[in-house]
Amino acid sequence: MTVTDRQRGDAPSGLHIDAVSKVYGRGRGALLALDDVSLSVRPGEFVCLLGASGCGKSTLLSLVAGLDAVTRGSVDTGGGRVSLMFQEPALFPWLTVAGNVEIALRMRGVDRAERRRRATDLLETVRLDGFGAKRPHELSGGMRQRVALARSLAQESDLLLMDEPFGALDAMTRDILHDEVERIWRERDLTVLFVTHNVREAVRLGDRVILLSSRPGRVIEDYPVHLDRPRRIDAPEVAELAGKITERLRAEVSRHAR
Ligand SMILES: Nc1ncnc2c1ncn2[C@@H]1O[C@H](COP(=O)(O)OP(=O)(O)OP(=O)(O)O)[C@@H](O)[C@H]1O
Ligand SMILES: [Mg+2]
């Protein structure tokens, strides 16, 4: 197997975020990070979330992942498994590459022999076969991101949340990982919510691109991306839509700069 030995019960239901607000702190120091955010992601859909720094993107992902509680509203993942891939790979330096993947399986109670087998398969899926015995410090940044991706996949989630996973990579490595993520998304029939600062990256990957406003974060635009896949990040049609979205984003950022 490389990718599809997971068993599903009921059909996955995607993600429904309904009128969610998030307030950090209390009293005069309270901060409204998200205000009345509603967003649905269909099963199998790839949705990219764009917005200025500090607008609440990571907050929204942590609410969906259940790491933090909403102040108002509701988040419904239909009982499906959710995994979150952070901006930094956050690998355990004392574990091998395979060990870092296996730990996700161990936490799900998978026995040792099966963990070995699945970790090997997952490393193959992210094109890191042969690297299982290395430690994270022996890998490049792009390879570490792949390990983090393999670990997220090990959770066999229905919904994969990715928080600027490729922000720190060079353009070439990022292009390769876009291809990988798109391939895995298709093969595994995943639902993906992908946060990025990079408008072209959002158009390259997304079925839809959602734009959040700043302070507080609200959904202000929802752009469908009707471009054939696979797309090239430097394709003229990607650039054209990215240009339009960038203009809207600029207007939103300058509204706050005034
Ligand atoms: N745990 C927290 N406690 C208090 N305030 C927080 C907490 N986490 C985030 N915030 C605040 O909420 C707002 C949104 O933060 P968040 O990290 O969600 O932004 P972001 O859109 O992910 O930004 P970036 O693009 O820079 O990663 C910010 O003003 C931030 O200071
Ligand atoms: Mg963030």
PDB file of C-alpha atoms and ligand atoms in Angstrom:
ATOM      1  CA  MET A   1       0.000   0.000   0.000  1.00  0.00           C
ATOM      2  CA  THR A   2       1.102   3.504  -0.423  1.00  0.00           C
ATOM      3  CA  VAL A   3      -1.909   5.528   0.384  1.00  0.00           C
ATOM      4  CA  THR A   4      -5.300   3.979   0.805  1.00  0.00           C
ATOM      5  CA  ASP A   5      -5.549   1.373   3.509  1.00  0.00           C
ATOM      6  CA  ARG A   6      -7.832   3.425   5.655  1.00  0.00           C
ATOM      7  CA  GLN A   7     -11.303   2.321   6.483  1.00  0.00           C
ATOM      8  CA  ARG A   8     -14.052   4.830   6.527  1.00  0.00           C
ATOM      9  CA  GLY A   9     -17.363   4.430   8.240  1.00  0.00           C
ATOM     10  CA  ASP A  10     -19.907   7.046   7.304  1.00  0.00           C
ATOM     11  CA  ALA A  11     -19.197   9.337   4.416  1.00  0.00           C
ATOM     12  CA  PRO A  12     -17.083  12.264   5.601  1.00  0.00           C
ATOM     13  CA  SER A  13     -19.007  15.440   6.137  1.00  0.00           C
ATOM     14  CA  GLY A  14     -16.357  18.087   5.519  1.00  0.00           C
ATOM     15  CA  LEU A  15     -16.086  21.096   7.771  1.00  0.00           C
ATOM     16  CA  HIS A  16     -18.704  23.579   8.913  1.00  0.00           C
ATOM     17  CA  ILE A  17     -17.691  26.714  10.774  1.00  0.00           C
ATOM     18  CA  ASP A  18     -20.768  28.590  11.838  1.00  0.00           C
ATOM     19  CA  ALA A  19     -20.742  32.183  13.143  1.00  0.00           C
ATOM     20  CA  VAL A  20     -17.535  31.659  15.089  1.00  0.00           C
ATOM     21  CA  SER A  21     -16.083  34.423  17.205  1.00  0.00           C
ATOM     22  CA  LYS A  22     -12.967  34.175  19.330  1.00  0.00           C
ATOM     23  CA  VAL A  23     -12.044  36.603  22.075  1.00  0.00           C
ATOM     24  CA  TYR A  24      -8.659  36.328  23.775  1.00  0.00           C
ATOM     25  CA  GLY A  25      -8.381  37.704  27.303  1.00  0.00           C
ATOM     26  CA  ARG A  26     -10.983  39.642  29.253  1.00  0.00           C
ATOM     27  CA  GLY A  27     -12.073  43.098  30.228  1.00  0.00           C
ATOM     28  CA  ARG A  28     -10.151  46.017  28.773  1.00  0.00           C
ATOM     29  CA  GLY A  29      -7.378  43.765  27.528  1.00  0.00           C
ATOM     30  CA  ALA A  30      -9.777  41.554  25.547  1.00  0.00           C
ATOM     31  CA  LEU A  31      -8.990  41.046  21.890  1.00  0.00           C
ATOM     32  CA  LEU A  32     -11.594  40.044  19.307  1.00  0.00           C
ATOM     33  CA  ALA A  33      -9.453  37.836  17.059  1.00  0.00           C
ATOM     34  CA  LEU A  34     -12.288  36.402  14.946  1.00  0.00           C
ATOM     35  CA  ASP A  35     -15.737  37.839  14.467  1.00  0.00           C
ATOM     36  CA  ASP A  36     -18.704  35.907  13.105  1.00  0.00           C
ATOM     37  CA  VAL A  37     -16.726  33.682  10.762  1.00  0.00           C
ATOM     38  CA  SER A  38     -18.761  31.191   8.758  1.00  0.00           C
ATOM     39  CA  LEU A  39     -17.136  28.852   6.300  1.00  0.00           C
ATOM     40  CA  SER A  40     -17.950  25.434   4.900  1.00  0.00           C
ATOM     41  CA  VAL A  41     -15.507  23.098   3.238  1.00  0.00           C
ATOM     42  CA  ARG A  42     -16.968  20.209   1.269  1.00  0.00           C
ATOM     43  CA  PRO A  43     -15.509  16.708   1.649  1.00  0.00           C
ATOM     44  CA  GLY A  44     -12.561  16.386  -0.695  1.00  0.00           C
ATOM     45  CA  GLU A  45     -12.306  20.121  -1.220  1.00  0.00           C
ATOM     46  CA  PHE A  46      -9.011  22.051  -1.030  1.00  0.00           C
ATOM     47  CA  VAL A  47      -9.600  25.488   0.465  1.00  0.00           C
ATOM     48  CA  CYS A  48      -6.912  28.116   0.957  1.00  0.00           C
ATOM     49  CA  LEU A  49      -7.186  30.812   3.593  1.00  0.00           C
ATOM     50  CA  LEU A  50      -5.457  34.136   2.987  1.00  0.00           C
ATOM     51  CA  GLY A  51      -5.159  37.209   5.136  1.00  0.00           C
ATOM     52  CA  ALA A  52      -2.734  39.696   6.602  1.00  0.00           C
ATOM     53  CA  SER A  53      -0.471  38.741   9.477  1.00  0.00           C
ATOM     54  CA  GLY A  54      -2.404  38.693  12.745  1.00  0.00           C
ATOM     55  CA  CYS A  55      -5.854  38.446  11.139  1.00  0.00           C
ATOM     56  CA  GLY A  56      -6.669  35.188  12.901  1.00  0.00           C
ATOM     57  CA  LYS A  57      -5.761  32.405  10.477  1.00  0.00           C
ATOM     58  CA  SER A  58      -3.848  30.285  13.005  1.00  0.00           C
ATOM     59  CA  THR A  59      -6.548  31.005  15.566  1.00  0.00           C
ATOM     60  CA  LEU A  60      -9.151  29.577  13.213  1.00  0.00           C
ATOM     61  CA  LEU A  61      -7.093  26.437  12.589  1.00  0.00           C
ATOM     62  CA  SER A  62      -6.549  25.876  16.299  1.00  0.00           C
ATOM     63  CA  LEU A  63     -10.318  26.158  16.886  1.00  0.00           C
ATOM     64  CA  VAL A  64     -11.006  23.623  14.127  1.00  0.00           C
ATOM     65  CA  ALA A  65      -8.302  21.312  15.509  1.00  0.00           C
ATOM     66  CA  GLY A  66      -9.914  21.564  18.938  1.00  0.00           C
ATOM     67  CA  LEU A  67      -6.770  23.004  20.539  1.00  0.00           C
ATOM     68  CA  ASP A  68      -8.738  26.007  21.735  1.00  0.00           C
ATOM     69  CA  ALA A  69     -12.410  26.733  22.397  1.00  0.00           C
ATOM     70  CA  VAL A  70     -14.647  29.108  20.441  1.00  0.00           C
ATOM     71  CA  THR A  71     -16.130  32.072  22.285  1.00  0.00           C
ATOM     72  CA  ARG A  72     -19.316  31.961  20.195  1.00  0.00           C
ATOM     73  CA  GLY A  73     -20.562  29.864  17.307  1.00  0.00           C
ATOM     74  CA  SER A  74     -19.722  26.294  16.419  1.00  0.00           C
ATOM     75  CA  VAL A  75     -17.252  24.135  14.542  1.00  0.00           C
ATOM     76  CA  ASP A  76     -18.439  20.832  13.115  1.00  0.00           C
ATOM     77  CA  THR A  77     -15.990  18.342  11.633  1.00  0.00           C
ATOM     78  CA  GLY A  78     -18.605  15.608  11.494  1.00  0.00           C
ATOM     79  CA  GLY A  79     -16.702  13.477  13.987  1.00  0.00           C
ATOM     80  CA  GLY A  80     -13.929  12.891  11.446  1.00  0.00           C
ATOM     81  CA  ARG A  81     -10.270  12.832  12.394  1.00  0.00           C
ATOM     82  CA  VAL A  82      -8.457  16.149  12.099  1.00  0.00           C
ATOM     83  CA  SER A  83      -4.725  16.728  11.878  1.00  0.00           C
ATOM     84  CA  LEU A  84      -2.822  19.981  12.013  1.00  0.00           C
ATOM     85  CA  MET A  85       0.497  20.624  10.317  1.00  0.00           C
ATOM     86  CA  PHE A  86       2.299  23.602  11.847  1.00  0.00           C
ATOM     87  CA  GLN A  87       4.389  26.206  10.101  1.00  0.00           C
ATOM     88  CA  GLU A  88       7.516  24.815  11.745  1.00  0.00           C
ATOM     89  CA  PRO A  89       7.992  21.074  11.225  1.00  0.00           C
ATOM     90  CA  ALA A  90       8.119  20.567  15.039  1.00  0.00           C
ATOM     91  CA  LEU A  91       9.886  17.203  14.834  1.00  0.00           C
ATOM     92  CA  PHE A  92      11.370  15.439  17.824  1.00  0.00           C
ATOM     93  CA  PRO A  93      15.148  15.840  17.360  1.00  0.00           C
ATOM     94  CA  TRP A  94      16.014  12.739  19.386  1.00  0.00           C
ATOM     95  CA  LEU A  95      13.863  10.470  17.223  1.00  0.00           C
ATOM     96  CA  THR A  96      14.762   9.216  13.777  1.00  0.00           C
ATOM     97  CA  VAL A  97      12.744  10.264  10.749  1.00  0.00           C
ATOM     98  CA  ALA A  98      10.818   6.972  10.896  1.00  0.00           C
ATOM     99  CA  GLY A  99      10.393   7.421  14.670  1.00  0.00           C
ATOM    100  CA  ASN A 100       8.835  10.836  14.121  1.00  0.00           C
ATOM    101  CA  VAL A 101       6.252   9.304  11.806  1.00  0.00           C
ATOM    102  CA  GLU A 102       5.710   6.236  13.964  1.00  0.00           C
ATOM    103  CA  ILE A 103       4.887   8.301  17.011  1.00  0.00           C
ATOM    104  CA  ALA A 104       1.629   9.428  15.402  1.00  0.00           C
ATOM    105  CA  LEU A 105       0.746   5.773  14.792  1.00  0.00           C
ATOM    106  CA  ARG A 106       1.759   4.780  18.306  1.00  0.00           C
ATOM    107  CA  MET A 107      -0.582   7.373  19.751  1.00  0.00           C
ATOM    108  CA  ARG A 108      -3.361   5.696  17.796  1.00  0.00           C
ATOM    109  CA  GLY A 109      -2.517   2.307  19.278  1.00  0.00           C
ATOM    110  CA  VAL A 110      -1.058   0.748  16.124  1.00  0.00           C
ATOM    111  CA  ASP A 111       1.212  -2.189  17.017  1.00  0.00           C
ATOM    112  CA  ARG A 112       4.943  -2.093  16.457  1.00  0.00           C
ATOM    113  CA  ALA A 113       5.304  -4.202  13.329  1.00  0.00           C
ATOM    114  CA  GLU A 114       2.423  -2.383  11.672  1.00  0.00           C
ATOM    115  CA  ARG A 115       3.914   0.987  12.695  1.00  0.00           C
ATOM    116  CA  ARG A 116       7.170   0.080  10.961  1.00  0.00           C
ATOM    117  CA  ARG A 117       5.378  -0.973   7.823  1.00  0.00           C
ATOM    118  CA  ARG A 118       3.171   2.085   7.653  1.00  0.00           C
ATOM    119  CA  ALA A 119       5.976   4.525   8.417  1.00  0.00           C
ATOM    120  CA  THR A 120       7.990   3.011   5.566  1.00  0.00           C
ATOM    121  CA  ASP A 121       5.011   3.406   3.230  1.00  0.00           C
ATOM    122  CA  LEU A 122       4.368   6.974   4.326  1.00  0.00           C
ATOM    123  CA  LEU A 123       7.995   7.965   3.822  1.00  0.00           C
ATOM    124  CA  GLU A 124       7.708   6.498   0.350  1.00  0.00           C
ATOM    125  CA  THR A 125       4.562   8.552  -0.225  1.00  0.00           C
ATOM    126  CA  VAL A 126       6.442  11.788   0.555  1.00  0.00           C
ATOM    127  CA  ARG A 127       9.438  10.559  -1.485  1.00  0.00           C
ATOM    128  CA  LEU A 128      11.732  10.058   1.474  1.00  0.00           C
ATOM    129  CA  ASP A 129      12.324   6.328   1.178  1.00  0.00           C
ATOM    130  CA  GLY A 130      15.720   5.438   2.523  1.00  0.00           C
ATOM    131  CA  PHE A 131      15.813   8.343   4.999  1.00  0.00           C
ATOM    132  CA  GLY A 132      13.998   6.631   7.858  1.00  0.00           C
ATOM    133  CA  ALA A 133      17.119   6.099   9.978  1.00  0.00           C
ATOM    134  CA  LYS A 134      18.322   9.728   9.753  1.00  0.00           C
ATOM    135  CA  ARG A 135      17.764  12.336  12.449  1.00  0.00           C
ATOM    136  CA  PRO A 136      15.896  15.558  11.608  1.00  0.00           C
ATOM    137  CA  HIS A 137      19.091  17.681  11.790  1.00  0.00           C
ATOM    138  CA  GLU A 138      20.561  15.633   8.959  1.00  0.00           C
ATOM    139  CA  LEU A 139      17.774  16.721   6.601  1.00  0.00           C
ATOM    140  CA  SER A 140      17.155  19.890   4.608  1.00  0.00           C
ATOM    141  CA  GLY A 141      14.246  22.187   5.533  1.00  0.00           C
ATOM    142  CA  GLY A 142      12.152  20.821   2.653  1.00  0.00           C
ATOM    143  CA  MET A 143      12.821  17.246   3.724  1.00  0.00           C
ATOM    144  CA  ARG A 144      11.839  18.074   7.309  1.00  0.00           C
ATOM    145  CA  GLN A 145       8.554  19.483   6.003  1.00  0.00           C
ATOM    146  CA  ARG A 146       7.994  16.216   4.176  1.00  0.00           C
ATOM    147  CA  VAL A 147       8.525  14.278   7.414  1.00  0.00           C
ATOM    148  CA  ALA A 148       5.984  16.562   9.092  1.00  0.00           C
ATOM    149  CA  LEU A 149       3.609  15.886   6.201  1.00  0.00           C
ATOM    150  CA  ALA A 150       4.141  12.122   6.543  1.00  0.00           C
ATOM    151  CA  ARG A 151       3.410  12.420  10.268  1.00  0.00           C
ATOM    152  CA  SER A 152       0.209  14.331   9.566  1.00  0.00           C
ATOM    153  CA  LEU A 153      -0.803  11.676   7.036  1.00  0.00           C
ATOM    154  CA  ALA A 154      -0.074   8.957   9.608  1.00  0.00           C
ATOM    155  CA  GLN A 155      -3.027  10.258  11.576  1.00  0.00           C
ATOM    156  CA  GLU A 156      -5.219   9.180   8.652  1.00  0.00           C
ATOM    157  CA  SER A 157      -7.363  12.219   9.054  1.00  0.00           C
ATOM    158  CA  ASP A 158     -10.321  13.174   6.969  1.00  0.00           C
ATOM    159  CA  LEU A 159      -9.420  16.813   7.401  1.00  0.00           C
ATOM    160  CA  LEU A 160      -5.873  18.122   7.076  1.00  0.00           C
ATOM    161  CA  LEU A 161      -5.171  21.610   8.410  1.00  0.00           C
ATOM    162  CA  MET A 162      -1.957  23.178   7.131  1.00  0.00           C
ATOM    163  CA  ASP A 163      -0.646  26.430   8.623  1.00  0.00           C
ATOM    164  CA  GLU A 164       1.790  28.059   6.202  1.00  0.00           C
ATOM    165  CA  PRO A 165       3.627  24.759   5.859  1.00  0.00           C
ATOM    166  CA  PHE A 166       5.944  25.942   3.082  1.00  0.00           C
ATOM    167  CA  GLY A 167       6.481  29.574   4.093  1.00  0.00           C
ATOM    168  CA  ALA A 168      10.154  29.141   4.878  1.00  0.00           C
ATOM    169  CA  LEU A 169      11.164  27.182   1.778  1.00  0.00           C
ATOM    170  CA  ASP A 170      12.874  28.248  -1.429  1.00  0.00           C
ATOM    171  CA  ALA A 171      10.642  28.554  -4.489  1.00  0.00           C
ATOM    172  CA  MET A 172      11.888  25.397  -6.175  1.00  0.00           C
ATOM    173  CA  THR A 173      11.378  23.154  -3.139  1.00  0.00           C
ATOM    174  CA  ARG A 174       7.973  24.718  -2.573  1.00  0.00           C
ATOM    175  CA  ASP A 175       6.939  23.947  -6.159  1.00  0.00           C
ATOM    176  CA  ILE A 176       7.895  20.312  -5.675  1.00  0.00           C
ATOM    177  CA  LEU A 177       5.961  20.101  -2.413  1.00  0.00           C
ATOM    178  CA  HIS A 178       2.904  21.691  -4.058  1.00  0.00           C
ATOM    179  CA  ASP A 179       2.940  18.852  -6.567  1.00  0.00           C
ATOM    180  CA  GLU A 180       3.316  16.309  -3.768  1.00  0.00           C
ATOM    181  CA  VAL A 181       0.526  17.765  -1.665  1.00  0.00           C
ATOM    182  CA  GLU A 182      -1.801  17.923  -4.651  1.00  0.00           C
ATOM    183  CA  ARG A 183      -1.042  14.310  -5.547  1.00  0.00           C
ATOM    184  CA  ILE A 184      -1.574  13.062  -1.977  1.00  0.00           C
ATOM    185  CA  TRP A 185      -4.756  15.132  -1.606  1.00  0.00           C
ATOM    186  CA  ARG A 186      -6.178  13.515  -4.734  1.00  0.00           C
ATOM    187  CA  GLU A 187      -5.051   9.976  -3.959  1.00  0.00           C
ATOM    188  CA  ARG A 188      -6.310  10.100  -0.384  1.00  0.00           C
ATOM    189  CA  ASP A 189      -9.427  12.078  -1.078  1.00  0.00           C
ATOM    190  CA  LEU A 190      -8.534  14.468   1.744  1.00  0.00           C
ATOM    191  CA  THR A 191     -10.290  17.633   2.748  1.00  0.00           C
ATOM    192  CA  VAL A 192      -7.702  20.389   3.175  1.00  0.00           C
ATOM    193  CA  LEU A 193      -7.761  23.813   4.798  1.00  0.00           C
ATOM    194  CA  PHE A 194      -4.471  25.475   3.902  1.00  0.00           C
ATOM    195  CA  VAL A 195      -3.282  28.786   5.352  1.00  0.00           C
ATOM    196  CA  THR A 196      -0.803  30.900   3.439  1.00  0.00           C
ATOM    197  CA  HIS A 197       0.462  34.448   2.978  1.00  0.00           C
ATOM    198  CA  ASN A 198       1.315  33.706  -0.608  1.00  0.00           C
ATOM    199  CA  VAL A 199      -1.508  34.582  -2.996  1.00  0.00           C
ATOM    200  CA  ARG A 200      -0.078  32.631  -5.919  1.00  0.00           C
ATOM    201  CA  GLU A 201       0.373  29.576  -3.734  1.00  0.00           C
ATOM    202  CA  ALA A 202      -3.300  29.842  -2.757  1.00  0.00           C
ATOM    203  CA  VAL A 203      -4.389  30.021  -6.411  1.00  0.00           C
ATOM    204  CA  ARG A 204      -1.966  27.231  -7.380  1.00  0.00           C
ATOM    205  CA  LEU A 205      -3.509  24.844  -4.834  1.00  0.00           C
ATOM    206  CA  GLY A 206      -7.036  25.867  -3.932  1.00  0.00           C
ATOM    207  CA  ASP A 207     -10.452  24.937  -5.270  1.00  0.00           C
ATOM    208  CA  ARG A 208     -11.413  28.108  -3.439  1.00  0.00           C
ATOM    209  CA  VAL A 209      -9.486  30.975  -1.901  1.00  0.00           C
ATOM    210  CA  ILE A 210     -11.008  32.624   1.157  1.00  0.00           C
ATOM    211  CA  LEU A 211      -9.885  36.089   2.150  1.00  0.00           C
ATOM    212  CA  LEU A 212     -10.024  37.179   5.786  1.00  0.00           C
ATOM    213  CA  SER A 213     -10.090  40.786   6.948  1.00  0.00           C
ATOM    214  CA  SER A 214      -7.931  41.994   9.820  1.00  0.00           C
ATOM    215  CA  ARG A 215      -8.819  42.987  13.364  1.00  0.00           C
ATOM    216  CA  PRO A 216     -11.181  41.337  13.686  1.00  0.00           C
ATOM    217  CA  GLY A 217     -10.874  38.469  11.234  1.00  0.00           C
ATOM    218  CA  ARG A 218     -13.955  38.097   9.063  1.00  0.00           C
ATOM    219  CA  VAL A 219     -14.521  36.349   5.766  1.00  0.00           C
ATOM    220  CA  ILE A 220     -14.586  39.117   3.156  1.00  0.00           C
ATOM    221  CA  GLU A 221     -14.232  37.239  -0.133  1.00  0.00           C
ATOM    222  CA  ASP A 222     -14.629  33.699  -1.415  1.00  0.00           C
ATOM    223  CA  TYR A 223     -12.967  33.194  -4.803  1.00  0.00           C
ATOM    224  CA  PRO A 224     -13.652  29.954  -6.689  1.00  0.00           C
ATOM    225  CA  VAL A 225     -10.632  28.860  -8.732  1.00  0.00           C
ATOM    226  CA  HIS A 226     -11.851  27.424 -12.024  1.00  0.00           C
ATOM    227  CA  LEU A 227      -8.472  26.521 -13.443  1.00  0.00           C
ATOM    228  CA  ASP A 228      -7.463  23.078 -14.669  1.00  0.00           C
ATOM    229  CA  ARG A 229      -5.061  21.030 -12.555  1.00  0.00           C
ATOM    230  CA  PRO A 230      -2.221  20.548 -12.215  1.00  0.00           C
ATOM    231  CA  ARG A 231      -1.490  24.279 -12.302  1.00  0.00           C
ATOM    232  CA  ARG A 232       1.872  25.950 -12.519  1.00  0.00           C
ATOM    233  CA  ILE A 233       2.469  28.694  -9.986  1.00  0.00           C
ATOM    234  CA  ASP A 234       3.946  30.878 -12.750  1.00  0.00           C
ATOM    235  CA  ALA A 235       1.145  30.242 -15.271  1.00  0.00           C
ATOM    236  CA  PRO A 236      -0.432  33.467 -16.639  1.00  0.00           C
ATOM    237  CA  GLU A 237      -3.945  32.472 -15.543  1.00  0.00           C
ATOM    238  CA  VAL A 238      -2.697  31.814 -11.996  1.00  0.00           C
ATOM    239  CA  ALA A 239      -0.955  35.198 -12.018  1.00  0.00           C
ATOM    240  CA  GLU A 240      -4.086  36.917 -13.294  1.00  0.00           C
ATOM    241  CA  LEU A 241      -6.369  35.695 -10.522  1.00  0.00           C
ATOM    242  CA  ALA A 242      -3.589  36.164  -7.949  1.00  0.00           C
ATOM    243  CA  GLY A 243      -3.278  39.779  -9.110  1.00  0.00           C
ATOM    244  CA  LYS A 244      -6.966  40.388  -8.547  1.00  0.00           C
ATOM    245  CA  ILE A 245      -6.876  38.829  -5.076  1.00  0.00           C
ATOM    246  CA  THR A 246      -3.700  40.736  -4.181  1.00  0.00           C
ATOM    247  CA  GLU A 247      -5.413  44.021  -5.017  1.00  0.00           C
ATOM    248  CA  ARG A 248      -8.253  43.173  -2.655  1.00  0.00           C
ATOM    249  CA  LEU A 249      -5.796  42.101   0.034  1.00  0.00           C
ATOM    250  CA  ARG A 250      -3.807  45.343  -0.383  1.00  0.00           C
ATOM    251  CA  ALA A 251      -6.958  47.395   0.017  1.00  0.00           C
ATOM    252  CA  GLU A 252      -7.720  45.500   3.212  1.00  0.00           C
ATOM    253  CA  VAL A 253      -4.195  45.947   4.606  1.00  0.00           C
ATOM    254  CA  SER A 254      -4.095  49.680   3.788  1.00  0.00           C
ATOM    255  CA  ARG A 255      -7.499  50.148   5.429  1.00  0.00           C
ATOM    256  CA  HIS A 256      -5.729  49.166   8.655  1.00  0.00           C
ATOM    257  CA  ALA A 257      -2.574  51.179   7.997  1.00  0.00           C
ATOM    258  CA  ARG A 258      -4.549  54.420   7.954  1.00  0.00           C
TER     259      ARG A 258
HETATM  260  N1  LIG B   1      -3.100  32.520  22.681  1.00  0.00           N
HETATM  261  C1  LIG B   1      -3.332  33.820  22.421  1.00  0.00           C
HETATM  262  N2  LIG B   1      -3.588  34.691  23.404  1.00  0.00           N
HETATM  263  C2  LIG B   1      -3.845  35.992  23.142  1.00  0.00           C
HETATM  264  N3  LIG B   1      -3.892  36.523  21.914  1.00  0.00           N
HETATM  265  C3  LIG B   1      -3.649  35.698  20.891  1.00  0.00           C
HETATM  266  C4  LIG B   1      -3.346  34.303  21.076  1.00  0.00           C
HETATM  267  N4  LIG B   1      -3.146  33.731  19.861  1.00  0.00           N
HETATM  268  C5  LIG B   1      -3.313  34.719  18.980  1.00  0.00           C
HETATM  269  N5  LIG B   1      -3.600  35.890  19.571  1.00  0.00           N
HETATM  270  C6  LIG B   1      -3.897  37.163  18.905  1.00  0.00           C
HETATM  271  O1  LIG B   1      -4.954  36.937  17.985  1.00  0.00           O
HETATM  272  C7  LIG B   1      -4.709  37.626  16.756  1.00  0.00           C
HETATM  273  C8  LIG B   1      -4.695  36.637  15.633  1.00  0.00           C
HETATM  274  O2  LIG B   1      -3.541  35.820  15.760  1.00  0.00           O
HETATM  275  P1  LIG B   1      -3.221  34.601  14.757  1.00  0.00           P
HETATM  276  O3  LIG B   1      -1.993  33.943  15.237  1.00  0.00           O
HETATM  277  O4  LIG B   1      -4.442  33.788  14.621  1.00  0.00           O
HETATM  278  O5  LIG B   1      -2.946  35.406  13.395  1.00  0.00           O
HETATM  279  P2  LIG B   1      -2.479  34.853  11.981  1.00  0.00           P
HETATM  280  O6  LIG B   1      -3.464  35.338  10.984  1.00  0.00           O
HETATM  281  O7  LIG B   1      -2.216  33.409  12.046  1.00  0.00           O
HETATM  282  O8  LIG B   1      -1.102  35.664  11.758  1.00  0.00           O
HETATM  283  P3  LIG B   1       0.239  35.210  10.979  1.00  0.00           P
HETATM  284  O9  LIG B   1      -0.094  35.332   9.525  1.00  0.00           O
HETATM  285  O10 LIG B   1       1.240  36.242  11.390  1.00  0.00           O
HETATM  286  O11 LIG B   1       0.601  33.837  11.393  1.00  0.00           O
HETATM  287  C9  LIG B   1      -3.406  38.387  16.938  1.00  0.00           C
HETATM  288  O12 LIG B   1      -3.704  39.726  17.294  1.00  0.00           O
HETATM  289  C10 LIG B   1      -2.723  37.671  18.084  1.00  0.00           C
HETATM  290  O13 LIG B   1      -1.947  38.561  18.834  1.00  0.00           O
HETATM  291 MG    MG B   2      -0.454  32.244  11.878  1.00  0.00          MG
END
